[in-house]
PDB file of C-alpha atoms and ligand atoms in Angstrom:
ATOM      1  CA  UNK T   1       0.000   0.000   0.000  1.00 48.00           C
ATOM      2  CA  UNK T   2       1.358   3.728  -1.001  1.00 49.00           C
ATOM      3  CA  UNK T   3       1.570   6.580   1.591  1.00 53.00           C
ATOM      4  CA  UNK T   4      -1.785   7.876   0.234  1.00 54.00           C
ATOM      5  CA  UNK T   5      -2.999   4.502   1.099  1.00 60.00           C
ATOM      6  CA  UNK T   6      -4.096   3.534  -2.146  1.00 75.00           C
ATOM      7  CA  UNK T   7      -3.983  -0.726  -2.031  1.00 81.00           C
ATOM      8  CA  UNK T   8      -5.627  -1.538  -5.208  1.00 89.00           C
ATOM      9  CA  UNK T   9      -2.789  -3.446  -7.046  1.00 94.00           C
ATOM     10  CA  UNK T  10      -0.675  -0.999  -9.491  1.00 96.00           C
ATOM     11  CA  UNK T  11      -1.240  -4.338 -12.128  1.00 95.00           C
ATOM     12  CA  UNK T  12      -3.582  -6.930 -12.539  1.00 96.00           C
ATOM     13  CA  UNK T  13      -3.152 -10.010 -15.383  1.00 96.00           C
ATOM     14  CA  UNK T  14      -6.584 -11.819 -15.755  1.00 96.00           C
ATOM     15  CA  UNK T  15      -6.297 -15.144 -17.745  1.00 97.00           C
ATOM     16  CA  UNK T  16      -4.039 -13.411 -19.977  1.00 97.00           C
ATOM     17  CA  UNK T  17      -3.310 -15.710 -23.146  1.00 97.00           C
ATOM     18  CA  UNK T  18      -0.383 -15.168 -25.973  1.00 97.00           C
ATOM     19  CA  UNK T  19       0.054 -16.847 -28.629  1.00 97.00           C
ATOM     20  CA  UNK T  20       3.051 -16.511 -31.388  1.00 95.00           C
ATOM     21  CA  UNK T  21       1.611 -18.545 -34.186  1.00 94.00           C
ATOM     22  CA  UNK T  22       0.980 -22.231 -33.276  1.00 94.00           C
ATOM     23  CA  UNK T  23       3.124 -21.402 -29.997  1.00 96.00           C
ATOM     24  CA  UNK T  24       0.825 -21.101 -26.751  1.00 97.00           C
ATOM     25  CA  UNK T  25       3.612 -18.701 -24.474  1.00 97.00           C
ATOM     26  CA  UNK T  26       1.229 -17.255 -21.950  1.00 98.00           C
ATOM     27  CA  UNK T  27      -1.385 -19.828 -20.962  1.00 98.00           C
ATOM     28  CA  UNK T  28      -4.027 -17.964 -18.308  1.00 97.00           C
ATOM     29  CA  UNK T  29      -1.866 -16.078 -16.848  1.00 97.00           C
ATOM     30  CA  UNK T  30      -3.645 -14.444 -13.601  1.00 98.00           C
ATOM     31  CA  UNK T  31      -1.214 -12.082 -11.641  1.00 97.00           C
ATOM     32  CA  UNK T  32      -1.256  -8.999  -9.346  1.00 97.00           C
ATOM     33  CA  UNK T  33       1.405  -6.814  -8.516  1.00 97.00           C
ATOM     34  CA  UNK T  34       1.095  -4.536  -5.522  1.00 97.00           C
ATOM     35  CA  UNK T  35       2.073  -0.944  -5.466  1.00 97.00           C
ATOM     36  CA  UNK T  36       5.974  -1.169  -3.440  1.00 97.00           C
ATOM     37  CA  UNK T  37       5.734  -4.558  -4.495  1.00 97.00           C
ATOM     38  CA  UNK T  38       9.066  -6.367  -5.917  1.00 98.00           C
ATOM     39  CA  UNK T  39       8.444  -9.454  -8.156  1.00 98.00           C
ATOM     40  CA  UNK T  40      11.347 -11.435  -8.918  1.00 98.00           C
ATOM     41  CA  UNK T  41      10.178 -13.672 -12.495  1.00 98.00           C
ATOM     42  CA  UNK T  42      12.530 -16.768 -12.674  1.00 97.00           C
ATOM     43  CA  UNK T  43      12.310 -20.022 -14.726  1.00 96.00           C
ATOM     44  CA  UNK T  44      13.796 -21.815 -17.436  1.00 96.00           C
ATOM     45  CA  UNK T  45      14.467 -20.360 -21.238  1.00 95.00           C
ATOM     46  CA  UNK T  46      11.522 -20.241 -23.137  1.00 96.00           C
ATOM     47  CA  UNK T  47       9.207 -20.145 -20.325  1.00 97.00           C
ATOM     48  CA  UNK T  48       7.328 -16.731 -21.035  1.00 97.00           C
ATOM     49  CA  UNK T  49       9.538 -14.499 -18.626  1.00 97.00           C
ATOM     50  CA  UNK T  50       9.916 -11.769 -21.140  1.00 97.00           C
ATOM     51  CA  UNK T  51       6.987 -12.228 -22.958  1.00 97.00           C
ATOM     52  CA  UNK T  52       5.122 -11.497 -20.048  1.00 96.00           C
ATOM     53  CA  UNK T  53       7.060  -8.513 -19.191  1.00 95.00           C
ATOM     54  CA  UNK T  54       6.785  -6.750 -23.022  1.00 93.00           C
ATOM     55  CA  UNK T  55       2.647  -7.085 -22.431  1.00 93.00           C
ATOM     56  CA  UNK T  56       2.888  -5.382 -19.513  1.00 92.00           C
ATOM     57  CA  UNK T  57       3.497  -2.554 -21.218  1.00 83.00           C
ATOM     58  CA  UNK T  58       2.105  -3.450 -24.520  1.00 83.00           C
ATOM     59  CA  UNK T  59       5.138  -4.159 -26.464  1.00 85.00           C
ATOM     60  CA  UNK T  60       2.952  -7.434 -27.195  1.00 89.00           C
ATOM     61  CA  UNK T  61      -0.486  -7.646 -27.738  1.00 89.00           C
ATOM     62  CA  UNK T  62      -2.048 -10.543 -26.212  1.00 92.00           C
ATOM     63  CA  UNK T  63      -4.650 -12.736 -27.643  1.00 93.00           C
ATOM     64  CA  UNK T  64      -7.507 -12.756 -24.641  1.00 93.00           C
ATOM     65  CA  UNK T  65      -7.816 -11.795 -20.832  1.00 94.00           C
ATOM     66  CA  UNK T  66      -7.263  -8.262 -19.716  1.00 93.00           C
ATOM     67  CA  UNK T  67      -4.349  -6.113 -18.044  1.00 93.00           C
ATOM     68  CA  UNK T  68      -5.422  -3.404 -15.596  1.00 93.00           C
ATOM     69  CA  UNK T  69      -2.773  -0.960 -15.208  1.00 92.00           C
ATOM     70  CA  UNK T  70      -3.382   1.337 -12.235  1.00 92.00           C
ATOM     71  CA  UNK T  71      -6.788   1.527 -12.387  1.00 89.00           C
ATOM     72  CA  UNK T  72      -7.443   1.196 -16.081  1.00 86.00           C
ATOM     73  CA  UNK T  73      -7.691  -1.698 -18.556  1.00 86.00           C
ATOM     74  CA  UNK T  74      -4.090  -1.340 -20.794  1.00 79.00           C
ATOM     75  CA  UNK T  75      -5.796   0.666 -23.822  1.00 74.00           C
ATOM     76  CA  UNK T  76      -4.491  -0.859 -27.766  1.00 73.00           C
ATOM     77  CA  UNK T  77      -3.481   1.847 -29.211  1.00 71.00           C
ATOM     78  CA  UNK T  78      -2.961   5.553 -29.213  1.00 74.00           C
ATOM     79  CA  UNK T  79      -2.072   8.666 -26.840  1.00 77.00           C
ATOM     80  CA  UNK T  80      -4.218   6.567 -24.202  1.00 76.00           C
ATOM     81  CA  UNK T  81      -1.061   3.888 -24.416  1.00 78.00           C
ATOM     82  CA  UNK T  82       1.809   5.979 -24.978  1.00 77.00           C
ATOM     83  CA  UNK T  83       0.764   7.377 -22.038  1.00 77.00           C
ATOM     84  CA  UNK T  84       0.835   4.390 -19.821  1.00 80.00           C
ATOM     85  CA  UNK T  85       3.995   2.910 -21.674  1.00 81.00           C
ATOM     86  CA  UNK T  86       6.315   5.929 -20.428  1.00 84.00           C
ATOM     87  CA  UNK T  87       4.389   5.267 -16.683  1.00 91.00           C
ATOM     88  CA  UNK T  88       6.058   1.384 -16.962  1.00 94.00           C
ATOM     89  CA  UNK T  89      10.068   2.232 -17.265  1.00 94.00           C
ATOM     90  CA  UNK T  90      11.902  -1.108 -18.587  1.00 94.00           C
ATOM     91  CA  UNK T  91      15.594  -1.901 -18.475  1.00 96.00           C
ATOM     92  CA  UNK T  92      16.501  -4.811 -21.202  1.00 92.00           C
ATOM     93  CA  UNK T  93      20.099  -7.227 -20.670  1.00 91.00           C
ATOM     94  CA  UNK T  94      21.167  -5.123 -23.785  1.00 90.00           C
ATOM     95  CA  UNK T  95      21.037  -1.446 -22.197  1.00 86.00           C
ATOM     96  CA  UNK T  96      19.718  -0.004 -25.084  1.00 89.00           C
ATOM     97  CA  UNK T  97      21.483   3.573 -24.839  1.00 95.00           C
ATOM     98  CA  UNK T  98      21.527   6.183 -27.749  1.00 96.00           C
ATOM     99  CA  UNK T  99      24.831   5.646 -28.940  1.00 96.00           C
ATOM    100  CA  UNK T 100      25.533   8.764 -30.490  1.00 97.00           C
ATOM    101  CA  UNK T 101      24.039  10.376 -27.654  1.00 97.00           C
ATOM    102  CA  UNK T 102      26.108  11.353 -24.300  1.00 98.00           C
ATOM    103  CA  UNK T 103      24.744   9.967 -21.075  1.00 98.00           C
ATOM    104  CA  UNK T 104      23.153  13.014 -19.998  1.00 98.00           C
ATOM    105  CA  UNK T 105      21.278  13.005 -23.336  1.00 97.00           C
ATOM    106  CA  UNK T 106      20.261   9.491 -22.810  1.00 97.00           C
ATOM    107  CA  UNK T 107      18.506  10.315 -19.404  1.00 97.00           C
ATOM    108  CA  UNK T 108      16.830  13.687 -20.869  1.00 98.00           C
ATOM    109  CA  UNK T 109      15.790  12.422 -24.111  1.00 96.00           C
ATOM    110  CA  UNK T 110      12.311  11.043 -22.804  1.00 93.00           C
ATOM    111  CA  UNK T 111      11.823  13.377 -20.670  1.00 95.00           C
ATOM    112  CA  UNK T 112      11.997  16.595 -22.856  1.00 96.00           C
ATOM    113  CA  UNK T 113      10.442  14.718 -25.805  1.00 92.00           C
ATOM    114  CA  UNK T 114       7.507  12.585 -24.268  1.00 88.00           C
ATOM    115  CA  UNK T 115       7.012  14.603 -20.819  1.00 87.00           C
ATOM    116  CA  UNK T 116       7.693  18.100 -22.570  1.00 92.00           C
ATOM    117  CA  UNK T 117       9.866  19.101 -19.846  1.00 94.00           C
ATOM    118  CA  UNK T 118      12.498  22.211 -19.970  1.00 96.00           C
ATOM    119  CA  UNK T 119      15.635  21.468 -21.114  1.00 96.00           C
ATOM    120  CA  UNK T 120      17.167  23.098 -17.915  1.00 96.00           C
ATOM    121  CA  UNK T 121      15.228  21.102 -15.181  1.00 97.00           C
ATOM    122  CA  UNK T 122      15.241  17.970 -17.513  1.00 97.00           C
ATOM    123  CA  UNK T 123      19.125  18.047 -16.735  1.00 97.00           C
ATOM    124  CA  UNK T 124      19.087  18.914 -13.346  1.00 97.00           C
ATOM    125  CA  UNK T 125      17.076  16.051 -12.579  1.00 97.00           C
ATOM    126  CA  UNK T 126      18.978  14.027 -14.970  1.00 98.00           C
ATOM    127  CA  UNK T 127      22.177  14.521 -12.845  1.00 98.00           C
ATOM    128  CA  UNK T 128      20.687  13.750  -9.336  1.00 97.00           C
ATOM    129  CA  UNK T 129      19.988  10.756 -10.718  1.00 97.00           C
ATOM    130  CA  UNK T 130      22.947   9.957 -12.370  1.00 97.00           C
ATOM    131  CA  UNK T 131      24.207  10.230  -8.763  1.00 96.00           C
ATOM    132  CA  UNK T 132      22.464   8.577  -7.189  1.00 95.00           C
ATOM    133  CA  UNK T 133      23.044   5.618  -9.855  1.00 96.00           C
ATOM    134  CA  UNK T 134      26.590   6.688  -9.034  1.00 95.00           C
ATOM    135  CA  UNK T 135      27.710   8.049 -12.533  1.00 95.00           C
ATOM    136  CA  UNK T 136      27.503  11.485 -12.127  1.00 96.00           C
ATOM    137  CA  UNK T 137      31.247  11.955 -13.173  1.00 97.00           C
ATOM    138  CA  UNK T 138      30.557  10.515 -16.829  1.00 97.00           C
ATOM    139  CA  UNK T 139      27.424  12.351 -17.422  1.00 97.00           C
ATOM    140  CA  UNK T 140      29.088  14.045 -20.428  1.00 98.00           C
ATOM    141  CA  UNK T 141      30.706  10.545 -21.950  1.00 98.00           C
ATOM    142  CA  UNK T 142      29.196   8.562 -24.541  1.00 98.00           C
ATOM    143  CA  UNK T 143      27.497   5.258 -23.886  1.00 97.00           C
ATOM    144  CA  UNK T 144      30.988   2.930 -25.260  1.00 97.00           C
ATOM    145  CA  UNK T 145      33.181   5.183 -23.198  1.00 97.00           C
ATOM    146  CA  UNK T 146      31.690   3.239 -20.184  1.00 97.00           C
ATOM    147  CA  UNK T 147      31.744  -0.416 -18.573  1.00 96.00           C
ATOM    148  CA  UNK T 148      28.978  -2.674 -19.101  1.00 95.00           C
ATOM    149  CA  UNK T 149      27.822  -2.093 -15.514  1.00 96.00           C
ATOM    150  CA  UNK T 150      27.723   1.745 -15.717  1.00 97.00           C
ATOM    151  CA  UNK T 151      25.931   1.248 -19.108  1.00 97.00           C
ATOM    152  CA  UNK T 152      23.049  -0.328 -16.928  1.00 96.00           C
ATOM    153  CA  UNK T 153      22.811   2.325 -14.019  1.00 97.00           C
ATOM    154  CA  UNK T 154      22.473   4.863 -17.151  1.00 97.00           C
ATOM    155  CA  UNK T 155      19.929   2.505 -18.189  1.00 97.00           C
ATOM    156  CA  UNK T 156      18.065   2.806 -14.837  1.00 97.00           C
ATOM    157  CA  UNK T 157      18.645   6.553 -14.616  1.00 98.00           C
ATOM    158  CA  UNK T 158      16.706   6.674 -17.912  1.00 97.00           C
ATOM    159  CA  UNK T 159      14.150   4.937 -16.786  1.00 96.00           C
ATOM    160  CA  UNK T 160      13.668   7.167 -13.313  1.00 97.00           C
ATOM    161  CA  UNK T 161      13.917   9.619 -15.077  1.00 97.00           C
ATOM    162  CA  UNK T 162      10.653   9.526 -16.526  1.00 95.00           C
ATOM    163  CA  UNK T 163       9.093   8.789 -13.250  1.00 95.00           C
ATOM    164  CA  UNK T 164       7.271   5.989 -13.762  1.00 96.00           C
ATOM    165  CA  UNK T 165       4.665   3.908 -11.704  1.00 96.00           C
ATOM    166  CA  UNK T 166       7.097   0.739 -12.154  1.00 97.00           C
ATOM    167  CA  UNK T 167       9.895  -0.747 -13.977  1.00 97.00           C
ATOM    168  CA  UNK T 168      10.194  -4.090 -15.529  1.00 97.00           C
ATOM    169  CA  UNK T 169      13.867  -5.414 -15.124  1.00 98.00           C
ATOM    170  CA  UNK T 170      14.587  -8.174 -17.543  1.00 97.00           C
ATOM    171  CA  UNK T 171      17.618  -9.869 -16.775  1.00 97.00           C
ATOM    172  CA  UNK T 172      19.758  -6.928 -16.230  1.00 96.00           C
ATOM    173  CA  UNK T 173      22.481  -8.091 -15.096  1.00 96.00           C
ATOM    174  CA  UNK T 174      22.985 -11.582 -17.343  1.00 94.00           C
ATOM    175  CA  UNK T 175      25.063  -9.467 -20.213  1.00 93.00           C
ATOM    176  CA  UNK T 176      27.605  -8.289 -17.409  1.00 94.00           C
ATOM    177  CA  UNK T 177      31.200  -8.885 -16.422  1.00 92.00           C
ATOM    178  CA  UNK T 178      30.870 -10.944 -13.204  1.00 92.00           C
ATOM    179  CA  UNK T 179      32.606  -8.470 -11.395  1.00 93.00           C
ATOM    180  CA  UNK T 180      29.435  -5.528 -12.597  1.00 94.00           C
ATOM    181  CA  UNK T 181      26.791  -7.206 -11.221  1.00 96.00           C
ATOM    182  CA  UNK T 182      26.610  -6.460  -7.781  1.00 95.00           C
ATOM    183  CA  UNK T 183      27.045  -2.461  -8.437  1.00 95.00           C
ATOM    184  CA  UNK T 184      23.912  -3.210 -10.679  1.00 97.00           C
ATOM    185  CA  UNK T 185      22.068  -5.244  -8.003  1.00 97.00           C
ATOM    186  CA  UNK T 186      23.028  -2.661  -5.734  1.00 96.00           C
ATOM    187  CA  UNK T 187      21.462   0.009  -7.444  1.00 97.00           C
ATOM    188  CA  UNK T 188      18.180  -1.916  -8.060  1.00 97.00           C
ATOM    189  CA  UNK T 189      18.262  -3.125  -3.693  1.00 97.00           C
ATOM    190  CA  UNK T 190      18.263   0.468  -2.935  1.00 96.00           C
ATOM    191  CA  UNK T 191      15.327   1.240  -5.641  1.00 96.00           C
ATOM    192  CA  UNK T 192      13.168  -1.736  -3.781  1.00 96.00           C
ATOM    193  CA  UNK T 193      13.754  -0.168  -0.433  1.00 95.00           C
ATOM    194  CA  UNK T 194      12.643   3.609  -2.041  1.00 95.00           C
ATOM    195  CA  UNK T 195       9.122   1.838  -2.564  1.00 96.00           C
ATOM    196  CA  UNK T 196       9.351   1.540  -6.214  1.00 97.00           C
ATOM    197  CA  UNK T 197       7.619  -1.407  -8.116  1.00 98.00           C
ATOM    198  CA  UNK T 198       9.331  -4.064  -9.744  1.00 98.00           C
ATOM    199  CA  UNK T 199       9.132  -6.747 -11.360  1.00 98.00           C
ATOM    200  CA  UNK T 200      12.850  -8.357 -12.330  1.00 98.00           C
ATOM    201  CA  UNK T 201      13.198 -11.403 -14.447  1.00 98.00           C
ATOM    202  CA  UNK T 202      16.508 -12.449 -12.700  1.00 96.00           C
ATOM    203  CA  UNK T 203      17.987 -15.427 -11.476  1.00 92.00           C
ATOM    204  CA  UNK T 204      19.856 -13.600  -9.162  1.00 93.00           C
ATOM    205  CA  UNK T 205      19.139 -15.231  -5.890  1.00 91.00           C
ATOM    206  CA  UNK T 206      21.138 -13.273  -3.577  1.00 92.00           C
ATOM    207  CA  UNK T 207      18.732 -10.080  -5.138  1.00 95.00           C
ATOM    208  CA  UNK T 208      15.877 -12.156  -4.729  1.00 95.00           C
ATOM    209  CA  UNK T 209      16.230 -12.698  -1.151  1.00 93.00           C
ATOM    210  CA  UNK T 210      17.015  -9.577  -0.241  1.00 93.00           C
ATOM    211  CA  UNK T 211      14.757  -7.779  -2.284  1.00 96.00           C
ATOM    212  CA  UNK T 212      11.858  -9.617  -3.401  1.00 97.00           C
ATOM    213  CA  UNK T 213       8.331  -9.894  -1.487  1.00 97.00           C
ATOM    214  CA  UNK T 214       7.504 -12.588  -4.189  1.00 97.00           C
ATOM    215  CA  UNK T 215       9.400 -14.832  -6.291  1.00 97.00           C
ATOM    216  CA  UNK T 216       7.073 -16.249  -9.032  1.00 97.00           C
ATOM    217  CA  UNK T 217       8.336 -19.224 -10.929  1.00 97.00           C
ATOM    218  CA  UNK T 218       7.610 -19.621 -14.997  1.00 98.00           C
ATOM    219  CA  UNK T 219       7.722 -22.661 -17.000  1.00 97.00           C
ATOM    220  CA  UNK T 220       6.196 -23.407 -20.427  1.00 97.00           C
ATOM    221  CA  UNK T 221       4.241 -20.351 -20.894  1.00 97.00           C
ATOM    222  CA  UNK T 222       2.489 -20.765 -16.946  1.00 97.00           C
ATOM    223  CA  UNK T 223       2.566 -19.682 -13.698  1.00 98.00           C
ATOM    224  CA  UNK T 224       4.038 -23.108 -11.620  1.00 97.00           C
ATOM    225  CA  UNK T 225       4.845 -21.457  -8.392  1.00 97.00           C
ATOM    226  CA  UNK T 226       4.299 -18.126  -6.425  1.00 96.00           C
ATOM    227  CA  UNK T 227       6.071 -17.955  -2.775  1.00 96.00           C
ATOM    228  CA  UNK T 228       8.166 -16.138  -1.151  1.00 97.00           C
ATOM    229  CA  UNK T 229      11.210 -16.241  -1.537  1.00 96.00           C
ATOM    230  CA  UNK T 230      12.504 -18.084   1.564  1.00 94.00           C
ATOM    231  CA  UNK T 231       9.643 -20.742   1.291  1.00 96.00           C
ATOM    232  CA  UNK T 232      10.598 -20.384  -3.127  1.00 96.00           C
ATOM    233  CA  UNK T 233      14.267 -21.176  -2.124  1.00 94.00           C
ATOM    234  CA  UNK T 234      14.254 -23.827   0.082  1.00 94.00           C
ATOM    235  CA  UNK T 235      10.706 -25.089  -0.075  1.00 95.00           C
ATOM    236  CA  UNK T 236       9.756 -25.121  -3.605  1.00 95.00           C
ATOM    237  CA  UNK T 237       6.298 -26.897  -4.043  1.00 95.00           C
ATOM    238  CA  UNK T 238       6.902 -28.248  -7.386  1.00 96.00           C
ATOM    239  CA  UNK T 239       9.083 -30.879  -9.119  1.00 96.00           C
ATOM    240  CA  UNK T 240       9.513 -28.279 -11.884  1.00 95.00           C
ATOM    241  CA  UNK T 241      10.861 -25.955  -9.415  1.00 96.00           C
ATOM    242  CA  UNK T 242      13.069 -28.163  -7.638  1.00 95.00           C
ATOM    243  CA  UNK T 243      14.490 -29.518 -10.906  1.00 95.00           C
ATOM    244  CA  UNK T 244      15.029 -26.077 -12.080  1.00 95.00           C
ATOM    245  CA  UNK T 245      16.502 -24.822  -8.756  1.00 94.00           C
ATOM    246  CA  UNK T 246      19.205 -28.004  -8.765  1.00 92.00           C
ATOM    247  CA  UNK T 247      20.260 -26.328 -12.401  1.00 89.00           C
ATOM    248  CA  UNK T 248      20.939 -22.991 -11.454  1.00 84.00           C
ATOM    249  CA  UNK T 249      22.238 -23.798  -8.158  1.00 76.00           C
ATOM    250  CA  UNK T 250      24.830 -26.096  -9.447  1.00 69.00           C
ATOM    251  CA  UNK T 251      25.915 -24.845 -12.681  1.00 59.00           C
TER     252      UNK T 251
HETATM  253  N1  LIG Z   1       8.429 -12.466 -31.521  1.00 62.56           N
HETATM  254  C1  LIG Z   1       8.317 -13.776 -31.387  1.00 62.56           C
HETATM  255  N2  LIG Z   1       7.863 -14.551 -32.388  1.00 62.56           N
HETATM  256  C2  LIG Z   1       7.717 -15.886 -32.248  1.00 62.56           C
HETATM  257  N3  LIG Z   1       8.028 -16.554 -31.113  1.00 62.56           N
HETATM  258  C3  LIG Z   1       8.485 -15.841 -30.073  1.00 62.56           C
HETATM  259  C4  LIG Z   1       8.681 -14.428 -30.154  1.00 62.56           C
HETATM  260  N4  LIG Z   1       9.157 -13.992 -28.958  1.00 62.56           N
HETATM  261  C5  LIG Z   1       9.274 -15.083 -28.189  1.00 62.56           C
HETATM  262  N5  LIG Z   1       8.876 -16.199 -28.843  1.00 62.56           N
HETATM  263  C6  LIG Z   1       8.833 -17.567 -28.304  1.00 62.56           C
HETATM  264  O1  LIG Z   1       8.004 -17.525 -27.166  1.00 62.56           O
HETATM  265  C7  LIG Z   1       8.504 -18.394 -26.144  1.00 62.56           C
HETATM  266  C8  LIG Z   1       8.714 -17.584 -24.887  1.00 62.56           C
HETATM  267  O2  LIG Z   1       9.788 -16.682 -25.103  1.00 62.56           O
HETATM  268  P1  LIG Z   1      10.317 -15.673 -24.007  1.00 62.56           P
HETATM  269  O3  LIG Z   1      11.368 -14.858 -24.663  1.00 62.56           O
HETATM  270  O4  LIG Z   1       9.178 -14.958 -23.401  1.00 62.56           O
HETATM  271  O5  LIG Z   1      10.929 -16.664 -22.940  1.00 62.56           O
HETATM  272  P2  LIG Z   1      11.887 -16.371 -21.704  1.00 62.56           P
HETATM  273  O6  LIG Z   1      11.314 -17.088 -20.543  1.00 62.56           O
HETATM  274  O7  LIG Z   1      12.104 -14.905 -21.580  1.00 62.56           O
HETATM  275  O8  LIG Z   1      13.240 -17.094 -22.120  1.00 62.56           O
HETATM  276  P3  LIG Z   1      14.785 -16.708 -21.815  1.00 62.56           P
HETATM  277  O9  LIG Z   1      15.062 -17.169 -20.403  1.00 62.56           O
HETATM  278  O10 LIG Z   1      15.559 -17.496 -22.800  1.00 62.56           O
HETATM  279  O11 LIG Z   1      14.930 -15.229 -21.991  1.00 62.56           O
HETATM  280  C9  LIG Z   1       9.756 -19.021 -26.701  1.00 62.56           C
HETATM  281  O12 LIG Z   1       9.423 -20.276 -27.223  1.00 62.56           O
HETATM  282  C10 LIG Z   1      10.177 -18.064 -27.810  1.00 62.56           C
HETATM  283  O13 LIG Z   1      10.873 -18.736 -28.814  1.00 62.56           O
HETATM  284 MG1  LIG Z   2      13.773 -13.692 -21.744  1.00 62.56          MG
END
């Protein structure tokens, strides 16, 4: 529940089905994500993690059911859903910076072109954030001229920096240098604690635990398991889960 005490859930999935051709990858998906609430997506490759994630914000269509975004069923087209698209921030494994852009560009591009704000504050904000990604000393660089890692706190600064309702994380971290991740994570623990609304397709577990109020686990285009993530860890309900949990723990 937000400060204003508003608790009805920021999203709601309602036996939401996708298909891609002959391939069934959501199969009645019913899911609710609370406002503060950080949902950590995990499961094996092909399961549906991102898929679910890109109709969220209606980079997919889906087939039937119905997504309630804040309120409001996600509208098809138009101003109605560019609207709501730049309320859902998303940060991709490939960061997906301008190039030819410098990092402060990056983080007030959307805001100046899709929130119409002034160049002047656009920049000012842009900068807190870049600090408080820690990057504030390469806000003039260009995207190459930085590590991985930094890349991806950019990425998240560009993403605040439209102030959205929530962000969809998926797999952040999984194109990084081992030795970037946890500057990532970091970053992303201390958005979780702010109150912002997640949902991460990770299988981070050290994030997970000390992050998520719900782990949901995703296989074949459904919904297997939802705990949290203690009981997801070291209770999973499912032979799906276990098997898959073996995997990652091992490998
Ligand atoms: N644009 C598309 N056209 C056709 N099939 C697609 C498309 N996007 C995804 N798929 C298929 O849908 C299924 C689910 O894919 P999705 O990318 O959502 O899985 P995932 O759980 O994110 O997997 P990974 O862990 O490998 O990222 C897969 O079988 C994939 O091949
Ligand atoms: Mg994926």
């Amino acid at each position: 529940m937000t400060e204003n005490g508003d608790a009805t859930p920021l999203v709601q999935l309602e036996n939401v089905n996708k298909h891609f051709g002959a391939l069934h990858v959501l199969k009645n998906i019913n899911l609710t994500v609370s406002r503060g609430e950080v949902l950590v997506v995990i499961g094996p490759s092909g399961g549906g993690k991102s898929t679910l994630c890109r109709t969220i914000n209606r980079l997919e269509t889906i087939n039937d059911g119905k997504i309630i975004f804040d309120g409001q069923v996600l509208p098809e087209e138009g101003k109605a859903l560019a609207r709501l698209r730049s309320d859902v921030g998303m940060v991709f494994q490939s960061f997906n910076l301008f190039a030819h852009k410098t990092i402060r560009e990056n983080v007030t591009l959307g805001p100046i072109k899709v929130r119409g704000k002034a160049k002047d504050e656009a920049g000012k904000r842009a900068m807190e954030l870049l600090e408080r990604v820690g990057i504030a000393a390469q806000a003039d660089k260009y995207p190459a001229q930085l590590s991985g890692g930094q890349q991806q706190r950019v990425a998240i600064a560009r993403a605040l920096a439209m102030d959205p309702k929530m962000i969809l994380f998926d797999e952040p971290t999984s194109a990084l240098d081992p030795e970037m991740v946890q500057e990532v994570l970091d970053v992303m623990i201390g958005l979780a604690r702010d109150g912002m609304t997640m949902m991460v397709v990770t299988h981070e577990m050290g994030f997970a635990r000390r992050a998520a109020n719900r782990v949901v686990f995703m296989a074949d285009g459904q919904i297997v398991e939802e705990n949290t993530p203690d009981e997801f860890f070291t209770n999973a309900q499912t032979d799906r889960a276990r098997d898959f949990l073996s995997k990652i723990l091992t490998h």
